[in-house]
CSV table of C-alpha atoms in Angstrom, one decimal:
chain,number,residue,atom,x,y,z
A,1,ALA,CA,-28.3,-24.2,-48.9
A,2,HIS,CA,-27.0,-24.6,-45.3
A,3,VAL,CA,-28.7,-25.3,-42.0
A,4,GLY,CA,-30.5,-22.6,-40.1
A,5,ASP,CA,-29.9,-21.1,-36.7
A,6,ASN,CA,-32.0,-23.6,-34.9
A,7,PHE,CA,-29.9,-26.7,-35.7
A,8,CYS,CA,-26.7,-24.9,-34.6
A,9,PHE,CA,-28.4,-23.3,-31.6
A,10,SER,CA,-26.1,-22.3,-28.7
A,11,LEU,CA,-22.8,-23.1,-30.6
A,12,THR,CA,-19.8,-20.8,-30.8
A,13,GLY,CA,-16.4,-20.7,-32.4
A,14,ALA,CA,-15.0,-23.6,-34.4
A,15,VAL,CA,-17.9,-25.8,-33.5
A,16,LEU,CA,-20.4,-23.3,-34.9
A,17,ALA,CA,-18.4,-22.9,-38.1
A,18,ALA,CA,-18.3,-26.7,-38.5
A,19,CYS,CA,-22.0,-27.0,-37.9
A,20,ASN,CA,-22.7,-24.2,-40.5
A,21,GLU,CA,-20.8,-26.2,-43.1
A,22,ILE,CA,-23.2,-29.1,-42.9
A,23,PRO,CA,-25.5,-28.9,-45.9
A,24,ALA,CA,-29.3,-28.6,-45.4
A,25,ALA,CA,-29.7,-31.8,-47.4
A,26,CYS,CA,-27.9,-33.7,-44.6
A,27,ILE,CA,-30.3,-32.5,-41.9
A,28,SER,CA,-33.5,-34.5,-41.5
A,29,VAL,CA,-36.6,-32.5,-40.6
A,30,GLN,CA,-36.8,-34.7,-37.4
A,31,ALA,CA,-33.1,-34.4,-36.5
A,32,PRO,CA,-32.2,-33.2,-33.0
A,33,ARG,CA,-30.1,-30.1,-32.6
A,34,PHE,CA,-26.3,-30.5,-33.1
A,35,ILE,CA,-25.7,-29.7,-29.4
A,36,ASP,CA,-27.9,-32.6,-28.4
A,37,ALA,CA,-26.6,-35.1,-30.9
A,38,ILE,CA,-22.9,-34.5,-30.6
A,39,GLY,CA,-21.7,-35.3,-27.1
A,40,ASP,CA,-18.0,-34.4,-27.4
A,41,HIS,CA,-17.5,-31.3,-29.7
A,42,GLN,CA,-13.7,-31.7,-29.8
A,43,LEU,CA,-14.0,-35.4,-30.8
A,44,PHE,CA,-16.4,-34.4,-33.6
A,45,LEU,CA,-14.0,-31.7,-34.9
A,46,THR,CA,-11.2,-34.3,-34.9
A,47,VAL,CA,-13.3,-36.7,-37.0
A,48,ARG,CA,-14.3,-33.9,-39.3
A,49,ASP,CA,-10.7,-32.8,-39.9
A,50,VAL,CA,-9.6,-36.3,-40.8
A,51,VAL,CA,-12.5,-36.9,-43.1
A,52,HIS,CA,-11.8,-33.6,-44.9
A,53,LYS,CA,-8.4,-35.0,-45.9
A,54,ALA,CA,-10.0,-38.0,-47.7
A,55,LYS,CA,-9.2,-38.3,-51.4
A,56,LEU,CA,-12.5,-39.2,-53.0
A,57,GLY,CA,-12.9,-39.8,-56.7
A,58,ARG,CA,-15.5,-38.1,-58.8
A,59,ASP,CA,-19.0,-38.9,-57.6
A,60,GLN,CA,-17.5,-41.2,-54.9
A,61,VAL,CA,-19.3,-41.3,-51.6
A,62,PHE,CA,-18.8,-42.6,-48.1
A,63,VAL,CA,-20.9,-45.5,-46.9
A,64,LEU,CA,-21.8,-45.9,-43.2
A,65,GLY,CA,-23.4,-49.1,-41.7
A,66,PRO,CA,-24.8,-48.1,-38.3
A,67,GLY,CA,-26.4,-51.5,-37.8
A,68,ARG,CA,-25.4,-53.2,-34.6
A,69,GLY,CA,-23.2,-56.2,-34.8
A,70,THR,CA,-25.1,-59.5,-35.3
A,71,THR,CA,-27.5,-58.0,-37.8
A,72,ALA,CA,-25.6,-59.3,-40.8
A,73,THR,CA,-23.2,-56.4,-40.7
A,74,HIS,CA,-20.6,-58.5,-42.6
A,75,GLU,CA,-22.9,-59.2,-45.4
A,76,THR,CA,-24.0,-55.5,-45.5
A,77,ALA,CA,-20.3,-54.4,-45.6
A,78,GLN,CA,-19.4,-56.9,-48.3
A,79,ALA,CA,-22.4,-55.8,-50.4
A,80,SER,CA,-21.2,-52.2,-50.0
A,81,ALA,CA,-17.6,-52.9,-51.0
A,82,GLU,CA,-18.0,-53.6,-54.7
A,83,ASN,CA,-16.1,-50.4,-55.9
A,84,ARG,CA,-14.6,-49.2,-52.6
A,85,ARG,CA,-12.7,-50.3,-49.5
A,86,VAL,CA,-14.6,-50.7,-46.3
A,87,ILE,CA,-13.7,-51.6,-42.8
A,88,HIS,CA,-15.8,-54.2,-40.9
A,89,TYR,CA,-14.7,-54.4,-37.3
A,90,ALA,CA,-11.0,-55.0,-37.9
A,91,ALA,CA,-11.2,-56.5,-41.4
A,92,LEU,CA,-10.5,-54.7,-44.6
A,93,LEU,CA,-12.9,-55.5,-47.4
A,94,GLY,CA,-13.4,-54.4,-51.0
A,95,GLU,CA,-11.6,-53.2,-54.0
A,96,LYS,CA,-8.0,-54.3,-54.5
A,97,VAL,CA,-7.5,-55.6,-51.0
A,98,GLN,CA,-4.2,-57.4,-51.6
A,99,GLY,CA,-1.3,-58.5,-49.5
A,100,GLN,CA,-0.8,-58.5,-45.7
A,101,LEU,CA,0.3,-54.9,-45.2
A,102,GLY,CA,-3.1,-53.3,-45.8
A,103,ASN,CA,-4.8,-55.9,-43.6
A,104,LEU,CA,-2.3,-55.4,-40.8
A,105,ILE,CA,-2.7,-51.6,-40.9
A,106,ALA,CA,-6.5,-51.9,-40.8
A,107,ASN,CA,-6.5,-54.5,-38.0
A,108,HIS,CA,-4.1,-52.4,-35.9
A,109,ALA,CA,-6.1,-49.2,-36.5
A,110,SER,CA,-9.3,-50.8,-35.4
A,111,ARG,CA,-7.9,-52.6,-32.4
A,112,LEU,CA,-6.2,-49.4,-31.2
A,113,LEU,CA,-9.5,-47.7,-30.9
A,114,ILE,CA,-11.2,-50.8,-29.4
A,115,SER,CA,-8.4,-50.9,-26.7
A,116,ALA,CA,-9.0,-47.3,-25.9
A,117,GLN,CA,-12.8,-47.9,-25.6
A,118,HIS,CA,-12.1,-50.8,-23.2
A,119,GLU,CA,-9.7,-48.7,-21.2
A,120,LEU,CA,-12.4,-46.0,-20.9
A,121,ARG,CA,-15.0,-48.5,-19.9
A,122,SER,CA,-12.7,-50.1,-17.3
A,123,ARG,CA,-12.5,-46.8,-15.5
A,124,TYR,CA,-16.2,-46.8,-14.9
A,125,GLY,CA,-16.7,-50.6,-14.6
A,126,GLY,CA,-17.0,-50.9,-10.8
A,127,ALA,CA,-20.1,-51.6,-8.9
A,128,PRO,CA,-21.4,-49.1,-8.0
A,129,GLY,CA,-19.4,-47.2,-10.5
A,130,PRO,CA,-19.2,-43.4,-11.0
A,131,PRO,CA,-21.0,-42.0,-14.1
A,132,LEU,CA,-19.1,-41.8,-17.4
A,133,LEU,CA,-18.4,-38.1,-17.7
A,134,ASP,CA,-15.4,-37.7,-20.1
A,135,THR,CA,-14.6,-39.2,-23.5
A,136,SER,CA,-11.5,-37.1,-24.2
A,137,ILE,CA,-9.3,-40.3,-23.9
A,138,LEU,CA,-10.8,-41.5,-27.1
A,139,ILE,CA,-9.9,-38.5,-29.3
A,140,LYS,CA,-6.2,-39.4,-30.0
A,141,PRO,CA,-6.7,-43.1,-30.8
A,142,LEU,CA,-9.8,-42.2,-32.9
A,143,LYS,CA,-7.8,-39.7,-34.9
A,144,THR,CA,-4.9,-42.2,-35.4
A,145,SER,CA,-7.3,-45.0,-36.4
A,146,LEU,CA,-9.3,-42.9,-38.9
A,147,SER,CA,-6.2,-41.3,-40.4
A,148,SER,CA,-4.7,-44.8,-41.0
A,149,LEU,CA,-7.8,-46.1,-42.7
A,150,ILE,CA,-8.9,-43.0,-44.7
A,151,MET,CA,-5.5,-41.5,-45.7
A,152,GLN,CA,-3.3,-44.6,-46.0
A,153,LEU,CA,-5.8,-47.2,-47.1
A,154,ASN,CA,-8.5,-45.0,-48.8
A,155,VAL,CA,-11.3,-46.6,-46.8
A,156,THR,CA,-14.6,-45.0,-47.4
A,157,GLY,CA,-17.0,-47.4,-45.6
A,158,PHE,CA,-17.4,-48.1,-41.9
A,159,PHE,CA,-19.3,-51.0,-40.4
A,160,ASP,CA,-19.7,-52.7,-37.0
A,161,SER,CA,-17.8,-51.9,-33.8
A,162,PRO,CA,-16.1,-49.8,-32.9
A,163,TRP,CA,-17.2,-47.4,-35.7
A,164,VAL,CA,-21.0,-47.6,-34.9
A,165,ASN,CA,-20.3,-46.0,-31.5
A,166,TYR,CA,-19.5,-42.8,-33.4
A,167,PHE,CA,-22.2,-43.0,-36.0
A,168,THR,CA,-23.5,-39.5,-35.5
A,169,GLU,CA,-20.0,-37.9,-35.6
A,170,LEU,CA,-19.2,-39.9,-38.8
A,171,PHE,CA,-22.5,-39.1,-40.4
A,172,TYR,CA,-22.2,-35.3,-40.0
A,173,ALA,CA,-18.5,-35.4,-40.9
A,174,THR,CA,-18.9,-37.4,-44.1
A,175,CYS,CA,-22.3,-36.1,-45.3
A,176,PRO,CA,-20.9,-32.9,-46.8
A,177,HIS,CA,-18.7,-35.1,-49.1
A,178,GLY,CA,-21.5,-37.4,-50.0
A,179,VAL,CA,-22.7,-40.4,-47.9
A,180,ARG,CA,-25.1,-43.4,-48.0
A,181,VAL,CA,-26.3,-45.0,-44.8
A,182,VAL,CA,-27.3,-48.7,-44.9
A,183,LEU,CA,-29.0,-49.7,-41.6
A,184,SER,CA,-29.1,-53.5,-41.1
A,185,ILE,CA,-31.8,-54.6,-38.6
A,186,ARG,CA,-33.4,-57.8,-37.2
A,187,GLU,CA,-36.0,-58.6,-34.6
A,188,ALA,CA,-34.7,-56.8,-31.5
A,189,LEU,CA,-35.1,-59.6,-28.9
A,190,ALA,CA,-33.6,-62.2,-31.2
A,191,TRP,CA,-30.7,-59.8,-31.7
A,192,ALA,CA,-30.1,-59.2,-28.0
A,193,LYS,CA,-30.1,-62.9,-27.2
A,194,SER,CA,-27.8,-63.7,-30.1
A,195,ARG,CA,-25.4,-60.8,-29.3
A,196,GLN,CA,-25.0,-61.8,-25.7
A,197,GLY,CA,-24.8,-65.5,-26.2
A,198,HIS,CA,-22.5,-65.5,-29.2
A,199,HIS,CA,-20.0,-63.0,-27.9
A,200,ARG,CA,-20.0,-64.4,-24.4
A,201,ALA,CA,-18.7,-67.7,-26.0
A,202,LEU,CA,-16.1,-65.8,-27.9
A,203,GLN,CA,-14.9,-64.0,-24.8
A,204,GLU,CA,-14.3,-67.3,-23.0
A,205,GLN,CA,-12.0,-68.3,-25.9
A,206,ASP,CA,-10.1,-64.9,-25.9
A,207,THR,CA,-7.9,-64.9,-22.8
A,208,SER,CA,-5.8,-62.1,-24.3
A,209,SER,CA,-8.7,-59.6,-24.7
A,210,VAL,CA,-8.1,-56.1,-23.4
A,211,ALA,CA,-11.5,-56.5,-21.7
A,212,ASN,CA,-10.1,-59.2,-19.4
A,213,THR,CA,-7.0,-57.6,-18.0
A,214,PRO,CA,-6.1,-58.0,-14.4
A,215,ALA,CA,-7.1,-54.4,-13.7
A,216,ASN,CA,-10.6,-55.1,-14.8
A,217,ASN,CA,-10.8,-58.4,-12.9
A,218,GLU,CA,-9.7,-56.6,-9.7
A,219,ARG,CA,-12.9,-54.5,-10.0
A,220,GLY,CA,-14.9,-57.6,-9.6
A,221,ARG,CA,-16.2,-57.8,-13.1
A,222,ARG,CA,-15.1,-58.5,-16.7
A,223,LEU,CA,-16.0,-56.3,-19.5
A,224,SER,CA,-17.4,-58.4,-22.4
A,225,THR,CA,-16.6,-58.1,-26.0
A,226,ALA,CA,-20.3,-57.9,-26.9
A,227,GLY,CA,-20.4,-54.1,-26.8
A,228,PHE,CA,-21.2,-50.9,-25.0
A,229,VAL,CA,-24.6,-49.7,-23.8
A,230,CYS,CA,-25.3,-46.5,-21.9
A,231,PRO,CA,-26.7,-47.1,-18.4
A,232,TYR,CA,-29.3,-44.4,-19.2
A,233,ALA,CA,-30.6,-46.2,-22.2
A,234,PRO,CA,-34.2,-46.2,-21.0
A,235,ASP,CA,-34.3,-42.4,-20.4
A,236,PRO,CA,-36.2,-40.7,-23.2
A,237,ARG,CA,-33.9,-37.7,-23.0
A,238,LEU,CA,-31.0,-39.9,-24.2
A,239,LEU,CA,-31.0,-40.1,-28.0
A,240,ASP,CA,-28.5,-42.9,-28.9
A,241,PRO,CA,-28.2,-45.6,-26.2
A,242,PHE,CA,-25.0,-46.9,-27.8
A,243,SER,CA,-23.1,-43.6,-28.2
A,244,LEU,CA,-20.2,-43.2,-25.9
A,245,THR,CA,-20.1,-39.4,-26.3
A,246,GLN,CA,-23.8,-38.9,-25.9
A,247,CYS,CA,-23.8,-41.1,-22.8
A,248,ALA,CA,-21.0,-39.0,-21.2
A,249,ALA,CA,-22.7,-35.7,-22.1
A,250,PHE,CA,-26.0,-37.0,-20.7
A,251,ALA,CA,-24.2,-37.9,-17.4
A,252,ARG,CA,-22.6,-34.5,-17.2
A,253,ARG,CA,-26.0,-32.8,-17.6
A,254,PHE,CA,-28.2,-35.1,-15.5
A,255,ASP,CA,-26.1,-37.3,-13.2
A,256,ALA,CA,-22.9,-35.4,-12.3
A,257,PRO,CA,-21.9,-35.6,-8.6
A,258,GLY,CA,-23.8,-33.1,-6.6
A,259,LYS,CA,-26.4,-32.6,-9.4
A,260,LYS,CA,-29.8,-31.3,-8.2
A,261,PHE,CA,-32.9,-31.9,-10.1
A,262,ASN,CA,-35.9,-29.7,-10.6
A,263,GLU,CA,-38.9,-31.9,-11.4
A,264,THR,CA,-41.1,-28.9,-12.3
A,265,GLN,CA,-38.7,-28.0,-15.1
A,266,GLY,CA,-38.4,-31.4,-16.6
A,267,CYS,CA,-35.0,-32.0,-15.1
A,268,GLY,CA,-35.8,-35.0,-13.1
A,269,ALA,CA,-33.3,-37.7,-12.0
A,270,PRO,CA,-32.2,-39.9,-15.0
A,271,HIS,CA,-33.8,-43.3,-15.6
A,272,ARG,CA,-31.2,-46.0,-15.3
A,273,LEU,CA,-31.0,-49.7,-16.3
A,274,PRO,CA,-31.8,-51.9,-13.2
A,275,GLY,CA,-29.2,-53.1,-10.8
A,276,ASN,CA,-25.5,-52.2,-11.5
A,277,ALA,CA,-26.0,-52.4,-15.3
A,278,ALA,CA,-23.6,-50.0,-17.0
A,279,LEU,CA,-21.4,-49.8,-20.0
A,280,ASP,CA,-21.7,-53.5,-21.0
A,281,PHE,CA,-24.2,-55.6,-23.0
A,282,ASP,CA,-23.7,-58.5,-20.7
A,283,ASP,CA,-24.9,-56.5,-17.7
A,284,VAL,CA,-28.3,-55.9,-19.3
A,285,ASP,CA,-31.5,-58.1,-19.3
A,286,PRO,CA,-32.2,-59.2,-22.9
A,287,LEU,CA,-35.6,-57.4,-22.9
A,288,ALA,CA,-33.9,-54.1,-21.8
A,289,LEU,CA,-31.2,-54.6,-24.4
A,290,ALA,CA,-33.8,-55.2,-27.1
A,291,ALA,CA,-35.6,-52.0,-26.1
A,292,ALA,CA,-32.3,-50.1,-26.5
A,293,MET,CA,-31.9,-51.6,-30.0
A,294,GLU,CA,-35.3,-50.5,-31.0
A,295,LYS,CA,-34.7,-47.0,-29.7
A,296,TYR,CA,-31.4,-46.9,-31.5
A,297,ASN,CA,-32.9,-47.8,-34.9
A,298,GLN,CA,-35.6,-45.2,-34.4
A,299,TYR,CA,-32.8,-42.6,-33.7
A,300,VAL,CA,-31.0,-43.5,-36.9
A,301,HIS,CA,-34.2,-42.9,-38.9
A,302,ARG,CA,-34.7,-39.6,-37.1
A,303,LEU,CA,-31.1,-38.5,-37.8
A,304,VAL,CA,-30.7,-39.4,-41.4
A,305,PRO,CA,-32.7,-37.9,-44.3
A,306,ALA,CA,-34.8,-40.6,-46.0
A,307,ASP,CA,-33.1,-40.3,-49.4
A,308,LEU,CA,-29.7,-41.1,-47.8
A,309,LEU,CA,-30.9,-44.1,-45.8
A,310,LEU,CA,-31.6,-47.7,-46.8
A,311,GLN,CA,-32.9,-50.2,-44.2
A,312,VAL,CA,-32.2,-53.9,-44.9
A,313,ASN,CA,-33.2,-57.1,-43.0
A,314,TYR,CA,-31.3,-60.2,-44.0
A,315,PHE,CA,-33.3,-62.3,-41.5
A,316,SER,CA,-36.8,-61.9,-42.6
A,317,SER,CA,-39.2,-60.7,-45.3
A,318,SER,CA,-42.9,-60.0,-45.3
A,319,VAL,CA,-43.1,-61.5,-48.8
A,320,LEU,CA,-41.2,-64.7,-47.9
A,321,ARG,CA,-42.4,-65.0,-44.3
A,322,THR,CA,-44.3,-68.2,-45.0
A,323,ARG,CA,-41.3,-69.8,-46.7
A,324,THR,CA,-38.7,-71.3,-44.4
A,325,ASP,CA,-36.7,-73.3,-46.8
A,326,ASN,CA,-33.0,-72.5,-47.2
A,327,GLN,CA,-33.4,-71.6,-50.9
A,328,SER,CA,-35.9,-68.9,-50.1
A,329,LYS,CA,-33.7,-67.5,-47.4
A,330,GLU,CA,-30.7,-67.4,-49.6
A,331,GLU,CA,-32.7,-65.7,-52.4
A,332,TRP,CA,-33.9,-63.0,-50.0
A,333,ARG,CA,-30.3,-62.4,-48.7
A,334,GLN,CA,-29.1,-62.0,-52.3
A,335,LEU,CA,-31.9,-59.6,-53.0
A,336,GLU,CA,-30.9,-57.5,-50.0
A,337,SER,CA,-27.2,-57.5,-51.1
A,338,ASN,CA,-28.2,-56.5,-54.7
A,339,LEU,CA,-30.3,-53.6,-53.3
A,340,ILE,CA,-27.4,-52.4,-51.2
A,341,ALA,CA,-25.0,-52.5,-54.2
A,342,LEU,CA,-27.5,-50.4,-56.1
A,343,PHE,CA,-28.0,-47.9,-53.3
A,344,VAL,CA,-24.4,-47.2,-52.6
A,345,ARG,CA,-23.3,-46.9,-56.2
A,346,ASP,CA,-21.0,-43.9,-56.6
A,347,SER,CA,-23.4,-41.8,-58.8
A,348,PRO,CA,-25.3,-39.3,-56.7
A,349,ASP,CA,-27.5,-38.3,-59.7
A,350,GLU,CA,-28.8,-41.9,-59.9
A,351,LEU,CA,-29.8,-42.0,-56.3
A,352,VAL,CA,-33.6,-42.0,-56.2
A,353,SER,CA,-35.0,-43.8,-53.2
A,354,GLU,CA,-38.3,-44.5,-55.0
A,355,ARG,CA,-36.5,-46.1,-57.9
A,356,VAL,CA,-34.5,-48.3,-55.5
A,357,SER,CA,-37.7,-49.4,-53.8
A,358,GLU,CA,-39.3,-50.2,-57.1
A,359,ARG,CA,-36.3,-52.3,-58.1
A,360,VAL,CA,-36.4,-54.5,-55.0
A,361,SER,CA,-40.2,-54.9,-55.2
A,362,GLU,CA,-39.8,-56.0,-58.8
A,363,ARG,CA,-37.1,-58.5,-57.9
A,364,VAL,CA,-39.1,-60.0,-55.0
A,365,SER,CA,-42.1,-60.4,-57.3
A,366,GLU,CA,-40.1,-62.1,-59.9
A,367,ARG,CA,-38.6,-64.6,-57.4
A,368,VAL,CA,-42.0,-65.3,-55.9
A,369,ASN,CA,-43.6,-65.7,-59.4
A,370,GLU,CA,-40.8,-68.1,-60.4
A,371,ARG,CA,-41.4,-70.4,-57.5
A,372,ASP,CA,-45.2,-70.2,-57.7
A,373,SER,CA,-45.4,-70.9,-61.4
A,374,PRO,CA,-46.4,-74.5,-62.3
């Protein structure tokens, strides 16, 4: 079965054909329409074309980790890499990762895209800066990066930046081939404070960062390495506050120069983050960044069908909440890793979300009973 007319509403040509190829099993009942979720159609077609060239083994699936950095994305990636190769930021993990060549290719591919993202953000980094309207500069480096990883290194898993900024595009491009989504989360405000503090310290050590070029400094600011956030994050009409393409599409629709708004038709002026906050985690109050995080996690749940999505939290557990010793924390982290490995196993017929839930509940109960027994 394939999607109906409503999901592919208002599309034409190659984009409509690509939309019609997305199986119905990949479309959540709560999913937004394609035209609202995909902000740059040409960029999506580019991602789709590269993914179609992937050489997957029998029953092999892609794995996507849309969790924001500093939610234990490295542990999530490592747990997903038992029988595959995955990319976490700029590091290659997983099966038969040997020698320097593969690592060099993976590192270069990731940093090529990261550099392009910083270049794009630097164009709109002034205060007050113009709205981000165009993401076409990202298409060529994204194609080059994905081609190197998928076709040269047989990477089938994507975690952390810069890949999470294209989660929607990657999900709809990979889902027809088989995909599992592992969303790592943590308490939103703790995440925001950790993300800003940790990466601000890293930036001070990285004097060679693309984010800190003279061109950026001349604009009176420095782009951080902590990540991108759309200045329209609080607006309910924006779906993904961390998507570069959705942010640009939103600006074109609601904040382009000379744009007039009709309040009676629900086309009011966009809600922006306070002050000059735009494009950069470090420009945003931690409470506002935490709200963006919560909104993003809700969007992932809305986009991905429940049987393709596993949410994990390495930082807390309702069962182990009253236990703060290191042994309990390590046991819980191991349980989460084991659950991920089970969920992403390359056997679609074995994927039953209820069975996965039962397995982790059984393991938690066993651990708790072991510690509580006299």
